[in-house]
Amino acid sequence: MLVSTKGRYALRVMVELATSDSEEFIPLKQIADNQEISEKYLEAIMKNLVREGLVVGLRGKGGGYKLSKNPSLYTVADILHVTEGSLAPVTCLEDKSYVCPRMDRCSTLSMWKKLDTLISEFFEGITLKDLADEASDSKGDFYAI
């Protein structure tokens, strides 16, 4: 499993939003500058986060983005699923509709299932609040992810 740039950037942005005033909208340009991400690339990430209901966007003067709920209610898995889709380590676990013809005699399937469970439990066990608290402890260093 390899988390893409889009996934890593989404996590960084969500941490920034979690450490800011929860009532204020943060302009896209400010987030892009703070995170050193191109505005165009960040727009695509934010579009996905808004569509999936993780953030709220407001256009116009005073607009920008903010979290749609408390940081403690997001898990890293929630955020990565928006940008990465499945976090499964192998194709046969990635798509439930895919049936591998060797599944019934695969000697490694149980190992892959265990790894898939470990990955899921790991990312489900970390909240956005955990990451935001860690970022705040390191004096706002949003590059800790």
mmCIF file with all atom_site columns, N, CA and C in Angstrom, residues 9-78:
data_model
loop_
_atom_site.group_PDB
_atom_site.id
_atom_site.type_symbol
_atom_site.label_atom_id
_atom_site.label_alt_id
_atom_site.label_comp_id
_atom_site.label_asym_id
_atom_site.label_entity_id
_atom_site.label_seq_id
_atom_site.pdbx_PDB_ins_code
_atom_site.Cartn_x
_atom_site.Cartn_y
_atom_site.Cartn_z
_atom_site.occupancy
_atom_site.B_iso_or_equiv
_atom_site.pdbx_formal_charge
_atom_site.auth_seq_id
_atom_site.auth_comp_id
_atom_site.auth_asym_id
_atom_site.auth_atom_id
_atom_site.pdbx_PDB_model_num
ATOM 1   N N  . TYR A 1 9  ? -1.459  15.091 1.246  1.00 0.00 ? 9  TYR A N  1
ATOM 2   C CA . TYR A 1 9  ? -1.849  16.496 1.270  1.00 0.00 ? 9  TYR A CA 1
ATOM 3   C C  . TYR A 1 9  ? -3.209  16.671 1.943  1.00 0.00 ? 9  TYR A C  1
ATOM 4   N N  . ALA A 1 10 ? -4.143  15.779 1.657  1.00 0.00 ? 10 ALA A N  1
ATOM 5   C CA . ALA A 1 10 ? -5.469  15.874 2.291  1.00 0.00 ? 10 ALA A CA 1
ATOM 6   C C  . ALA A 1 10 ? -5.344  15.786 3.805  1.00 0.00 ? 10 ALA A C  1
ATOM 7   N N  . LEU A 1 11 ? -4.503  14.904 4.287  1.00 0.00 ? 11 LEU A N  1
ATOM 8   C CA . LEU A 1 11 ? -4.295  14.798 5.733  1.00 0.00 ? 11 LEU A CA 1
ATOM 9   C C  . LEU A 1 11 ? -3.709  16.087 6.294  1.00 0.00 ? 11 LEU A C  1
ATOM 10  N N  . ARG A 1 12 ? -2.717  16.647 5.615  1.00 0.00 ? 12 ARG A N  1
ATOM 11  C CA . ARG A 1 12 ? -2.108  17.888 6.088  1.00 0.00 ? 12 ARG A CA 1
ATOM 12  C C  . ARG A 1 12 ? -3.120  19.020 6.128  1.00 0.00 ? 12 ARG A C  1
ATOM 13  N N  . VAL A 1 13 ? -3.934  19.121 5.090  1.00 0.00 ? 13 VAL A N  1
ATOM 14  C CA . VAL A 1 13 ? -4.953  20.179 5.035  1.00 0.00 ? 13 VAL A CA 1
ATOM 15  C C  . VAL A 1 13 ? -5.972  20.002 6.150  1.00 0.00 ? 13 VAL A C  1
ATOM 16  N N  . MET A 1 14 ? -6.399  18.766 6.356  1.00 0.00 ? 14 MET A N  1
ATOM 17  C CA . MET A 1 14 ? -7.382  18.509 7.408  1.00 0.00 ? 14 MET A CA 1
ATOM 18  C C  . MET A 1 14 ? -6.806  18.841 8.787  1.00 0.00 ? 14 MET A C  1
ATOM 19  N N  . VAL A 1 15 ? -5.526  18.566 8.993  1.00 0.00 ? 15 VAL A N  1
ATOM 20  C CA . VAL A 1 15 ? -4.889  18.930 10.262 1.00 0.00 ? 15 VAL A CA 1
ATOM 21  C C  . VAL A 1 15 ? -4.859  20.448 10.410 1.00 0.00 ? 15 VAL A C  1
ATOM 22  N N  . GLU A 1 16 ? -4.536  21.141 9.334  1.00 0.00 ? 16 GLU A N  1
ATOM 23  C CA . GLU A 1 16 ? -4.530  22.613 9.412  1.00 0.00 ? 16 GLU A CA 1
ATOM 24  C C  . GLU A 1 16 ? -5.911  23.143 9.763  1.00 0.00 ? 16 GLU A C  1
ATOM 25  N N  . LEU A 1 17 ? -6.933  22.620 9.119  1.00 0.00 ? 17 LEU A N  1
ATOM 26  C CA . LEU A 1 17 ? -8.300  23.066 9.429  1.00 0.00 ? 17 LEU A CA 1
ATOM 27  C C  . LEU A 1 17 ? -8.667  22.724 10.866 1.00 0.00 ? 17 LEU A C  1
ATOM 28  N N  . ALA A 1 18 ? -8.207  21.584 11.357 1.00 0.00 ? 18 ALA A N  1
ATOM 29  C CA . ALA A 1 18 ? -8.523  21.164 12.721 1.00 0.00 ? 18 ALA A CA 1
ATOM 30  C C  . ALA A 1 18 ? -7.833  22.033 13.767 1.00 0.00 ? 18 ALA A C  1
ATOM 31  N N  . THR A 1 19 ? -6.700  22.616 13.419 1.00 0.00 ? 19 THR A N  1
ATOM 32  C CA . THR A 1 19 ? -5.973  23.447 14.384 1.00 0.00 ? 19 THR A CA 1
ATOM 33  C C  . THR A 1 19 ? -6.352  24.924 14.280 1.00 0.00 ? 19 THR A C  1
ATOM 34  N N  . SER A 1 20 ? -7.194  25.261 13.332 1.00 0.00 ? 20 SER A N  1
ATOM 35  C CA . SER A 1 20 ? -7.632  26.655 13.182 1.00 0.00 ? 20 SER A CA 1
ATOM 36  C C  . SER A 1 20 ? -8.952  26.857 13.912 1.00 0.00 ? 20 SER A C  1
ATOM 37  N N  . ASP A 1 21 ? -9.391  28.088 13.972 1.00 0.00 ? 21 ASP A N  1
ATOM 38  C CA . ASP A 1 21 ? -10.683 28.414 14.584 1.00 0.00 ? 21 ASP A CA 1
ATOM 39  C C  . ASP A 1 21 ? -11.784 27.690 13.826 1.00 0.00 ? 21 ASP A C  1
ATOM 40  N N  . SER A 1 22 ? -12.522 26.851 14.503 1.00 0.00 ? 22 SER A N  1
ATOM 41  C CA . SER A 1 22 ? -13.514 25.996 13.839 1.00 0.00 ? 22 SER A CA 1
ATOM 42  C C  . SER A 1 22 ? -14.692 26.769 13.243 1.00 0.00 ? 22 SER A C  1
ATOM 43  N N  . GLU A 1 23 ? -14.854 28.025 13.608 1.00 0.00 ? 23 GLU A N  1
ATOM 44  C CA . GLU A 1 23 ? -15.965 28.819 13.083 1.00 0.00 ? 23 GLU A CA 1
ATOM 45  C C  . GLU A 1 23 ? -15.584 29.623 11.840 1.00 0.00 ? 23 GLU A C  1
ATOM 46  N N  . GLU A 1 24 ? -14.294 29.778 11.602 1.00 0.00 ? 24 GLU A N  1
ATOM 47  C CA . GLU A 1 24 ? -13.839 30.592 10.478 1.00 0.00 ? 24 GLU A CA 1
ATOM 48  C C  . GLU A 1 24 ? -13.537 29.738 9.254  1.00 0.00 ? 24 GLU A C  1
ATOM 49  N N  . PHE A 1 25 ? -13.867 30.296 8.093  1.00 0.00 ? 25 PHE A N  1
ATOM 50  C CA . PHE A 1 25 ? -13.491 29.673 6.834  1.00 0.00 ? 25 PHE A CA 1
ATOM 51  C C  . PHE A 1 25 ? -12.067 30.111 6.501  1.00 0.00 ? 25 PHE A C  1
ATOM 52  N N  . ILE A 1 26 ? -11.238 29.163 6.115  1.00 0.00 ? 26 ILE A N  1
ATOM 53  C CA . ILE A 1 26 ? -9.846  29.454 5.763  1.00 0.00 ? 26 ILE A CA 1
ATOM 54  C C  . ILE A 1 26 ? -9.756  29.503 4.239  1.00 0.00 ? 26 ILE A C  1
ATOM 55  N N  . PRO A 1 27 ? -9.290  30.612 3.676  1.00 0.00 ? 27 PRO A N  1
ATOM 56  C CA . PRO A 1 27 ? -9.194  30.727 2.219  1.00 0.00 ? 27 PRO A CA 1
ATOM 57  C C  . PRO A 1 27 ? -8.257  29.682 1.607  1.00 0.00 ? 27 PRO A C  1
ATOM 58  N N  . LEU A 1 28 ? -8.617  29.231 0.424  1.00 0.00 ? 28 LEU A N  1
ATOM 59  C CA . LEU A 1 28 ? -7.824  28.239 -0.297 1.00 0.00 ? 28 LEU A CA 1
ATOM 60  C C  . LEU A 1 28 ? -6.387  28.709 -0.463 1.00 0.00 ? 28 LEU A C  1
ATOM 61  N N  . LYS A 1 29 ? -6.208  29.960 -0.832 1.00 0.00 ? 29 LYS A N  1
ATOM 62  C CA . LYS A 1 29 ? -4.864  30.498 -1.045 1.00 0.00 ? 29 LYS A CA 1
ATOM 63  C C  . LYS A 1 29 ? -4.036  30.413 0.228  1.00 0.00 ? 29 LYS A C  1
ATOM 64  N N  . GLN A 1 30 ? -4.636  30.696 1.359  1.00 0.00 ? 30 GLN A N  1
ATOM 65  C CA . GLN A 1 30 ? -3.907  30.622 2.633  1.00 0.00 ? 30 GLN A CA 1
ATOM 66  C C  . GLN A 1 30 ? -3.484  29.182 2.939  1.00 0.00 ? 30 GLN A C  1
ATOM 67  N N  . ILE A 1 31 ? -4.396  28.242 2.721  1.00 0.00 ? 31 ILE A N  1
ATOM 68  C CA . ILE A 1 31 ? -4.066  26.834 2.958  1.00 0.00 ? 31 ILE A CA 1
ATOM 69  C C  . ILE A 1 31 ? -2.945  26.403 2.007  1.00 0.00 ? 31 ILE A C  1
ATOM 70  N N  . ALA A 1 32 ? -3.083  26.766 0.737  1.00 0.00 ? 32 ALA A N  1
ATOM 71  C CA . ALA A 1 32 ? -2.074  26.397 -0.266 1.00 0.00 ? 32 ALA A CA 1
ATOM 72  C C  . ALA A 1 32 ? -0.702  26.957 0.107  1.00 0.00 ? 32 ALA A C  1
ATOM 73  N N  . ASP A 1 33 ? -0.684  28.217 0.534  1.00 0.00 ? 33 ASP A N  1
ATOM 74  C CA . ASP A 1 33 ? 0.581   28.837 0.934  1.00 0.00 ? 33 ASP A CA 1
ATOM 75  C C  . ASP A 1 33 ? 1.162   28.152 2.170  1.00 0.00 ? 33 ASP A C  1
ATOM 76  N N  . ASN A 1 34 ? 0.334   27.926 3.165  1.00 0.00 ? 34 ASN A N  1
ATOM 77  C CA . ASN A 1 34 ? 0.798   27.293 4.406  1.00 0.00 ? 34 ASN A CA 1
ATOM 78  C C  . ASN A 1 34 ? 1.343   25.887 4.158  1.00 0.00 ? 34 ASN A C  1
ATOM 79  N N  . GLN A 1 35 ? 0.689   25.155 3.272  1.00 0.00 ? 35 GLN A N  1
ATOM 80  C CA . GLN A 1 35 ? 1.054   23.761 3.029  1.00 0.00 ? 35 GLN A CA 1
ATOM 81  C C  . GLN A 1 35 ? 2.008   23.582 1.849  1.00 0.00 ? 35 GLN A C  1
ATOM 82  N N  . GLU A 1 36 ? 2.309   24.681 1.171  1.00 0.00 ? 36 GLU A N  1
ATOM 83  C CA . GLU A 1 36 ? 3.190   24.650 -0.003 1.00 0.00 ? 36 GLU A CA 1
ATOM 84  C C  . GLU A 1 36 ? 2.679   23.657 -1.052 1.00 0.00 ? 36 GLU A C  1
ATOM 85  N N  . ILE A 1 37 ? 1.382   23.803 -1.349 1.00 0.00 ? 37 ILE A N  1
ATOM 86  C CA . ILE A 1 37 ? 0.695   22.982 -2.351 1.00 0.00 ? 37 ILE A CA 1
ATOM 87  C C  . ILE A 1 37 ? 0.168   23.944 -3.404 1.00 0.00 ? 37 ILE A C  1
ATOM 88  N N  . SER A 1 38 ? 0.228   23.569 -4.669 1.00 0.00 ? 38 SER A N  1
ATOM 89  C CA . SER A 1 38 ? -0.318  24.455 -5.699 1.00 0.00 ? 38 SER A CA 1
ATOM 90  C C  . SER A 1 38 ? -1.823  24.595 -5.485 1.00 0.00 ? 38 SER A C  1
ATOM 91  N N  . GLU A 1 39 ? -2.327  25.800 -5.730 1.00 0.00 ? 39 GLU A N  1
ATOM 92  C CA . GLU A 1 39 ? -3.757  26.055 -5.543 1.00 0.00 ? 39 GLU A CA 1
ATOM 93  C C  . GLU A 1 39 ? -4.603  25.146 -6.439 1.00 0.00 ? 39 GLU A C  1
ATOM 94  N N  . LYS A 1 40 ? -4.160  24.947 -7.660 1.00 0.00 ? 40 LYS A N  1
ATOM 95  C CA . LYS A 1 40 ? -4.920  24.122 -8.600 1.00 0.00 ? 40 LYS A CA 1
ATOM 96  C C  . LYS A 1 40 ? -5.041  22.679 -8.098 1.00 0.00 ? 40 LYS A C  1
ATOM 97  N N  . TYR A 1 41 ? -3.943  22.119 -7.617 1.00 0.00 ? 41 TYR A N  1
ATOM 98  C CA . TYR A 1 41 ? -3.964  20.755 -7.093 1.00 0.00 ? 41 TYR A CA 1
ATOM 99  C C  . TYR A 1 41 ? -4.813  20.689 -5.823 1.00 0.00 ? 41 TYR A C  1
ATOM 100 N N  . LEU A 1 42 ? -4.673  21.709 -4.982 1.00 0.00 ? 42 LEU A N  1
ATOM 101 C CA . LEU A 1 42 ? -5.440  21.758 -3.741 1.00 0.00 ? 42 LEU A CA 1
ATOM 102 C C  . LEU A 1 42 ? -6.943  21.871 -4.022 1.00 0.00 ? 42 LEU A C  1
ATOM 103 N N  . GLU A 1 43 ? -7.320  22.596 -5.063 1.00 0.00 ? 43 GLU A N  1
ATOM 104 C CA . GLU A 1 43 ? -8.743  22.704 -5.429 1.00 0.00 ? 43 GLU A CA 1
ATOM 105 C C  . GLU A 1 43 ? -9.353  21.333 -5.678 1.00 0.00 ? 43 GLU A C  1
ATOM 106 N N  . ALA A 1 44 ? -8.626  20.472 -6.369 1.00 0.00 ? 44 ALA A N  1
ATOM 107 C CA . ALA A 1 44 ? -9.130  19.123 -6.658 1.00 0.00 ? 44 ALA A CA 1
ATOM 108 C C  . ALA A 1 44 ? -9.297  18.313 -5.377 1.00 0.00 ? 44 ALA A C  1
ATOM 109 N N  . ILE A 1 45 ? -8.353  18.440 -4.471 1.00 0.00 ? 45 ILE A N  1
ATOM 110 C CA . ILE A 1 45 ? -8.440  17.734 -3.194 1.00 0.00 ? 45 ILE A CA 1
ATOM 111 C C  . ILE A 1 45 ? -9.633  18.238 -2.398 1.00 0.00 ? 45 ILE A C  1
ATOM 112 N N  . MET A 1 46 ? -9.778  19.562 -2.333 1.00 0.00 ? 46 MET A N  1
ATOM 113 C CA . MET A 1 46 ? -10.862 20.153 -1.546 1.00 0.00 ? 46 MET A CA 1
ATOM 114 C C  . MET A 1 46 ? -12.222 19.794 -2.132 1.00 0.00 ? 46 MET A C  1
ATOM 115 N N  . LYS A 1 47 ? -12.313 19.726 -3.450 1.00 0.00 ? 47 LYS A N  1
ATOM 116 C CA . LYS A 1 47 ? -13.562 19.346 -4.103 1.00 0.00 ? 47 LYS A CA 1
ATOM 117 C C  . LYS A 1 47 ? -14.010 17.963 -3.612 1.00 0.00 ? 47 LYS A C  1
ATOM 118 N N  . ASN A 1 48 ? -13.076 17.016 -3.546 1.00 0.00 ? 48 ASN A N  1
ATOM 119 C CA . ASN A 1 48 ? -13.396 15.676 -3.051 1.00 0.00 ? 48 ASN A CA 1
ATOM 120 C C  . ASN A 1 48 ? -13.802 15.704 -1.582 1.00 0.00 ? 48 ASN A C  1
ATOM 121 N N  . LEU A 1 49 ? -13.090 16.476 -0.774 1.00 0.00 ? 49 LEU A N  1
ATOM 122 C CA . LEU A 1 49 ? -13.404 16.547 0.650  1.00 0.00 ? 49 LEU A CA 1
ATOM 123 C C  . LEU A 1 49 ? -14.777 17.175 0.893  1.00 0.00 ? 49 LEU A C  1
ATOM 124 N N  . VAL A 1 50 ? -15.120 18.179 0.094  1.00 0.00 ? 50 VAL A N  1
ATOM 125 C CA . VAL A 1 50 ? -16.453 18.800 0.199  1.00 0.00 ? 50 VAL A CA 1
ATOM 126 C C  . VAL A 1 50 ? -17.528 17.822 -0.256 1.00 0.00 ? 50 VAL A C  1
ATOM 127 N N  . ARG A 1 51 ? -17.310 17.184 -1.407 1.00 0.00 ? 51 ARG A N  1
ATOM 128 C CA . ARG A 1 51 ? -18.293 16.248 -1.951 1.00 0.00 ? 51 ARG A CA 1
ATOM 129 C C  . ARG A 1 51 ? -18.605 15.124 -0.963 1.00 0.00 ? 51 ARG A C  1
ATOM 130 N N  . GLU A 1 52 ? -17.598 14.667 -0.249 1.00 0.00 ? 52 GLU A N  1
ATOM 131 C CA . GLU A 1 52 ? -17.782 13.579 0.713  1.00 0.00 ? 52 GLU A CA 1
ATOM 132 C C  . GLU A 1 52 ? -18.231 14.070 2.089  1.00 0.00 ? 52 GLU A C  1
ATOM 133 N N  . GLY A 1 53 ? -18.404 15.389 2.240  1.00 0.00 ? 53 GLY A N  1
ATOM 134 C CA . GLY A 1 53 ? -18.934 15.947 3.483  1.00 0.00 ? 53 GLY A CA 1
ATOM 135 C C  . GLY A 1 53 ? -17.935 16.104 4.614  1.00 0.00 ? 53 GLY A C  1
ATOM 136 N N  . LEU A 1 54 ? -16.644 15.983 4.331  1.00 0.00 ? 54 LEU A N  1
ATOM 137 C CA . LEU A 1 54 ? -15.646 16.145 5.382  1.00 0.00 ? 54 LEU A CA 1
ATOM 138 C C  . LEU A 1 54 ? -15.383 17.605 5.700  1.00 0.00 ? 54 LEU A C  1
ATOM 139 N N  . VAL A 1 55 ? -15.510 18.452 4.689  1.00 0.00 ? 55 VAL A N  1
ATOM 140 C CA . VAL A 1 55 ? -15.343 19.889 4.897  1.00 0.00 ? 55 VAL A CA 1
ATOM 141 C C  . VAL A 1 55 ? -16.514 20.630 4.251  1.00 0.00 ? 55 VAL A C  1
ATOM 142 N N  . VAL A 1 56 ? -16.661 21.876 4.684  1.00 0.00 ? 56 VAL A N  1
ATOM 143 C CA . VAL A 1 56 ? -17.674 22.768 4.124  1.00 0.00 ? 56 VAL A CA 1
ATOM 144 C C  . VAL A 1 56 ? -16.927 23.866 3.389  1.00 0.00 ? 56 VAL A C  1
ATOM 145 N N  . GLY A 1 57 ? -17.387 24.188 2.190  1.00 0.00 ? 57 GLY A N  1
ATOM 146 C CA . GLY A 1 57 ? -16.772 25.247 1.407  1.00 0.00 ? 57 GLY A CA 1
ATOM 147 C C  . GLY A 1 57 ? -17.737 26.411 1.241  1.00 0.00 ? 57 GLY A C  1
ATOM 148 N N  . LEU A 1 58 ? -17.185 27.616 1.243  1.00 0.00 ? 58 LEU A N  1
ATOM 149 C CA . LEU A 1 58 ? -17.978 28.819 1.033  1.00 0.00 ? 58 LEU A CA 1
ATOM 150 C C  . LEU A 1 58 ? -17.255 29.681 0.016  1.00 0.00 ? 58 LEU A C  1
ATOM 151 N N  . ARG A 1 59 ? -17.981 30.064 -1.051 1.00 0.00 ? 59 ARG A N  1
ATOM 152 C CA . ARG A 1 59 ? -17.390 30.903 -2.103 1.00 0.00 ? 59 ARG A CA 1
ATOM 153 C C  . ARG A 1 59 ? -17.540 32.371 -1.755 1.00 0.00 ? 59 ARG A C  1
ATOM 154 N N  . GLY A 1 60 ? -16.716 33.172 -2.419 1.00 0.00 ? 60 GLY A N  1
ATOM 155 C CA . GLY A 1 60 ? -16.841 34.617 -2.294 1.00 0.00 ? 60 GLY A CA 1
ATOM 156 C C  . GLY A 1 60 ? -15.996 35.189 -1.168 1.00 0.00 ? 60 GLY A C  1
ATOM 157 N N  . LYS A 1 61 ? -16.213 36.493 -0.942 1.00 0.00 ? 61 LYS A N  1
ATOM 158 C CA . LYS A 1 61 ? -15.479 37.204 0.102  1.00 0.00 ? 61 LYS A CA 1
ATOM 159 C C  . LYS A 1 61 ? -15.774 36.564 1.458  1.00 0.00 ? 61 LYS A C  1
ATOM 160 N N  . GLY A 1 62 ? -14.731 36.302 2.208  1.00 0.00 ? 62 GLY A N  1
ATOM 161 C CA . GLY A 1 62 ? -14.891 35.652 3.506  1.00 0.00 ? 62 GLY A CA 1
ATOM 162 C C  . GLY A 1 62 ? -15.056 34.147 3.385  1.00 0.00 ? 62 GLY A C  1
ATOM 163 N N  . GLY A 1 63 ? -14.926 33.660 2.148  1.00 0.00 ? 63 GLY A N  1
ATOM 164 C CA . GLY A 1 63 ? -15.099 32.232 1.913  1.00 0.00 ? 63 GLY A CA 1
ATOM 165 C C  . GLY A 1 63 ? -13.836 31.442 2.169  1.00 0.00 ? 63 GLY A C  1
ATOM 166 N N  . GLY A 1 64 ? -13.961 30.157 1.946  1.00 0.00 ? 64 GLY A N  1
ATOM 167 C CA . GLY A 1 64 ? -12.848 29.249 2.164  1.00 0.00 ? 64 GLY A CA 1
ATOM 168 C C  . GLY A 1 64 ? -13.399 27.907 2.605  1.00 0.00 ? 64 GLY A C  1
ATOM 169 N N  . TYR A 1 65 ? -12.678 27.268 3.515  1.00 0.00 ? 65 TYR A N  1
ATOM 170 C CA . TYR A 1 65 ? -13.047 25.921 3.949  1.00 0.00 ? 65 TYR A CA 1
ATOM 171 C C  . TYR A 1 65 ? -12.927 25.791 5.460  1.00 0.00 ? 65 TYR A C  1
ATOM 172 N N  . LYS A 1 66 ? -13.775 24.940 6.014  1.00 0.00 ? 66 LYS A N  1
ATOM 173 C CA . LYS A 1 66 ? -13.671 24.564 7.421  1.00 0.00 ? 66 LYS A CA 1
ATOM 174 C C  . LYS A 1 66 ? -14.201 23.142 7.562  1.00 0.00 ? 66 LYS A C  1
ATOM 175 N N  . LEU A 1 67 ? -13.872 22.524 8.673  1.00 0.00 ? 67 LEU A N  1
ATOM 176 C CA . LEU A 1 67 ? -14.346 21.163 8.928  1.00 0.00 ? 67 LEU A CA 1
ATOM 177 C C  . LEU A 1 67 ? -15.859 21.159 9.096  1.00 0.00 ? 67 LEU A C  1
ATOM 178 N N  . SER A 1 68 ? -16.495 20.073 8.716  1.00 0.00 ? 68 SER A N  1
ATOM 179 C CA . SER A 1 68 ? -17.947 19.962 8.864  1.00 0.00 ? 68 SER A CA 1
ATOM 180 C C  . SER A 1 68 ? -18.345 19.398 10.224 1.00 0.00 ? 68 SER A C  1
ATOM 181 N N  . LYS A 1 69 ? -17.369 18.855 10.958 1.00 0.00 ? 69 LYS A N  1
ATOM 182 C CA . LYS A 1 69 ? -17.666 18.316 12.287 1.00 0.00 ? 69 LYS A CA 1
ATOM 183 C C  . LYS A 1 69 ? -16.412 18.392 13.156 1.00 0.00 ? 69 LYS A C  1
ATOM 184 N N  . ASN A 1 70 ? -16.535 18.014 14.383 1.00 0.00 ? 70 ASN A N  1
ATOM 185 C CA . ASN A 1 70 ? -15.452 18.051 15.345 1.00 0.00 ? 70 ASN A CA 1
ATOM 186 C C  . ASN A 1 70 ? -14.308 17.130 14.902 1.00 0.00 ? 70 ASN A C  1
ATOM 187 N N  . PRO A 1 71 ? -13.052 17.563 15.052 1.00 0.00 ? 71 PRO A N  1
ATOM 188 C CA . PRO A 1 71 ? -11.912 16.739 14.634 1.00 0.00 ? 71 PRO A CA 1
ATOM 189 C C  . PRO A 1 71 ? -11.873 15.341 15.264 1.00 0.00 ? 71 PRO A C  1
ATOM 190 N N  . SER A 1 72 ? -12.447 15.194 16.428 1.00 0.00 ? 72 SER A N  1
ATOM 191 C CA . SER A 1 72 ? -12.438 13.879 17.085 1.00 0.00 ? 72 SER A CA 1
ATOM 192 C C  . SER A 1 72 ? -13.351 12.878 16.381 1.00 0.00 ? 72 SER A C  1
ATOM 193 N N  . LEU A 1 73 ? -14.195 13.356 15.464 1.00 0.00 ? 73 LEU A N  1
ATOM 194 C CA . LEU A 1 73 ? -15.138 12.487 14.763 1.00 0.00 ? 73 LEU A CA 1
ATOM 195 C C  . LEU A 1 73 ? -14.614 11.986 13.415 1.00 0.00 ? 73 LEU A C  1
ATOM 196 N N  . TYR A 1 74 ? -13.425 12.402 13.036 1.00 0.00 ? 74 TYR A N  1
ATOM 197 C CA . TYR A 1 74 ? -12.785 11.936 11.803 1.00 0.00 ? 74 TYR A CA 1
ATOM 198 C C  . TYR A 1 74 ? -11.691 10.946 12.171 1.00 0.00 ? 74 TYR A C  1
ATOM 199 N N  . THR A 1 75 ? -11.540 9.905  11.374 1.00 0.00 ? 75 THR A N  1
ATOM 200 C CA . THR A 1 75 ? -10.359 9.053  11.508 1.00 0.00 ? 75 THR A CA 1
ATOM 201 C C  . THR A 1 75 ? -9.478  9.269  10.281 1.00 0.00 ? 75 THR A C  1
ATOM 202 N N  . VAL A 1 76 ? -8.230  8.896  10.414 1.00 0.00 ? 76 VAL A N  1
ATOM 203 C CA . VAL A 1 76 ? -7.327  8.957  9.263  1.00 0.00 ? 76 VAL A CA 1
ATOM 204 C C  . VAL A 1 76 ? -7.896  8.098  8.136  1.00 0.00 ? 76 VAL A C  1
ATOM 205 N N  . ALA A 1 77 ? -8.498  6.971  8.494  1.00 0.00 ? 77 ALA A N  1
ATOM 206 C CA . ALA A 1 77 ? -9.105  6.101  7.480  1.00 0.00 ? 77 ALA A CA 1
ATOM 207 C C  . ALA A 1 77 ? -10.188 6.836  6.703  1.00 0.00 ? 77 ALA A C  1
ATOM 208 N N  . ASP A 1 78 ? -11.023 7.621  7.388  1.00 0.00 ? 78 ASP A N  1
ATOM 209 C CA . ASP A 1 78 ? -12.074 8.387  6.707  1.00 0.00 ? 78 ASP A CA 1
ATOM 210 C C  . ASP A 1 78 ? -11.485 9.286  5.628  1.00 0.00 ? 78 ASP A C  1
#
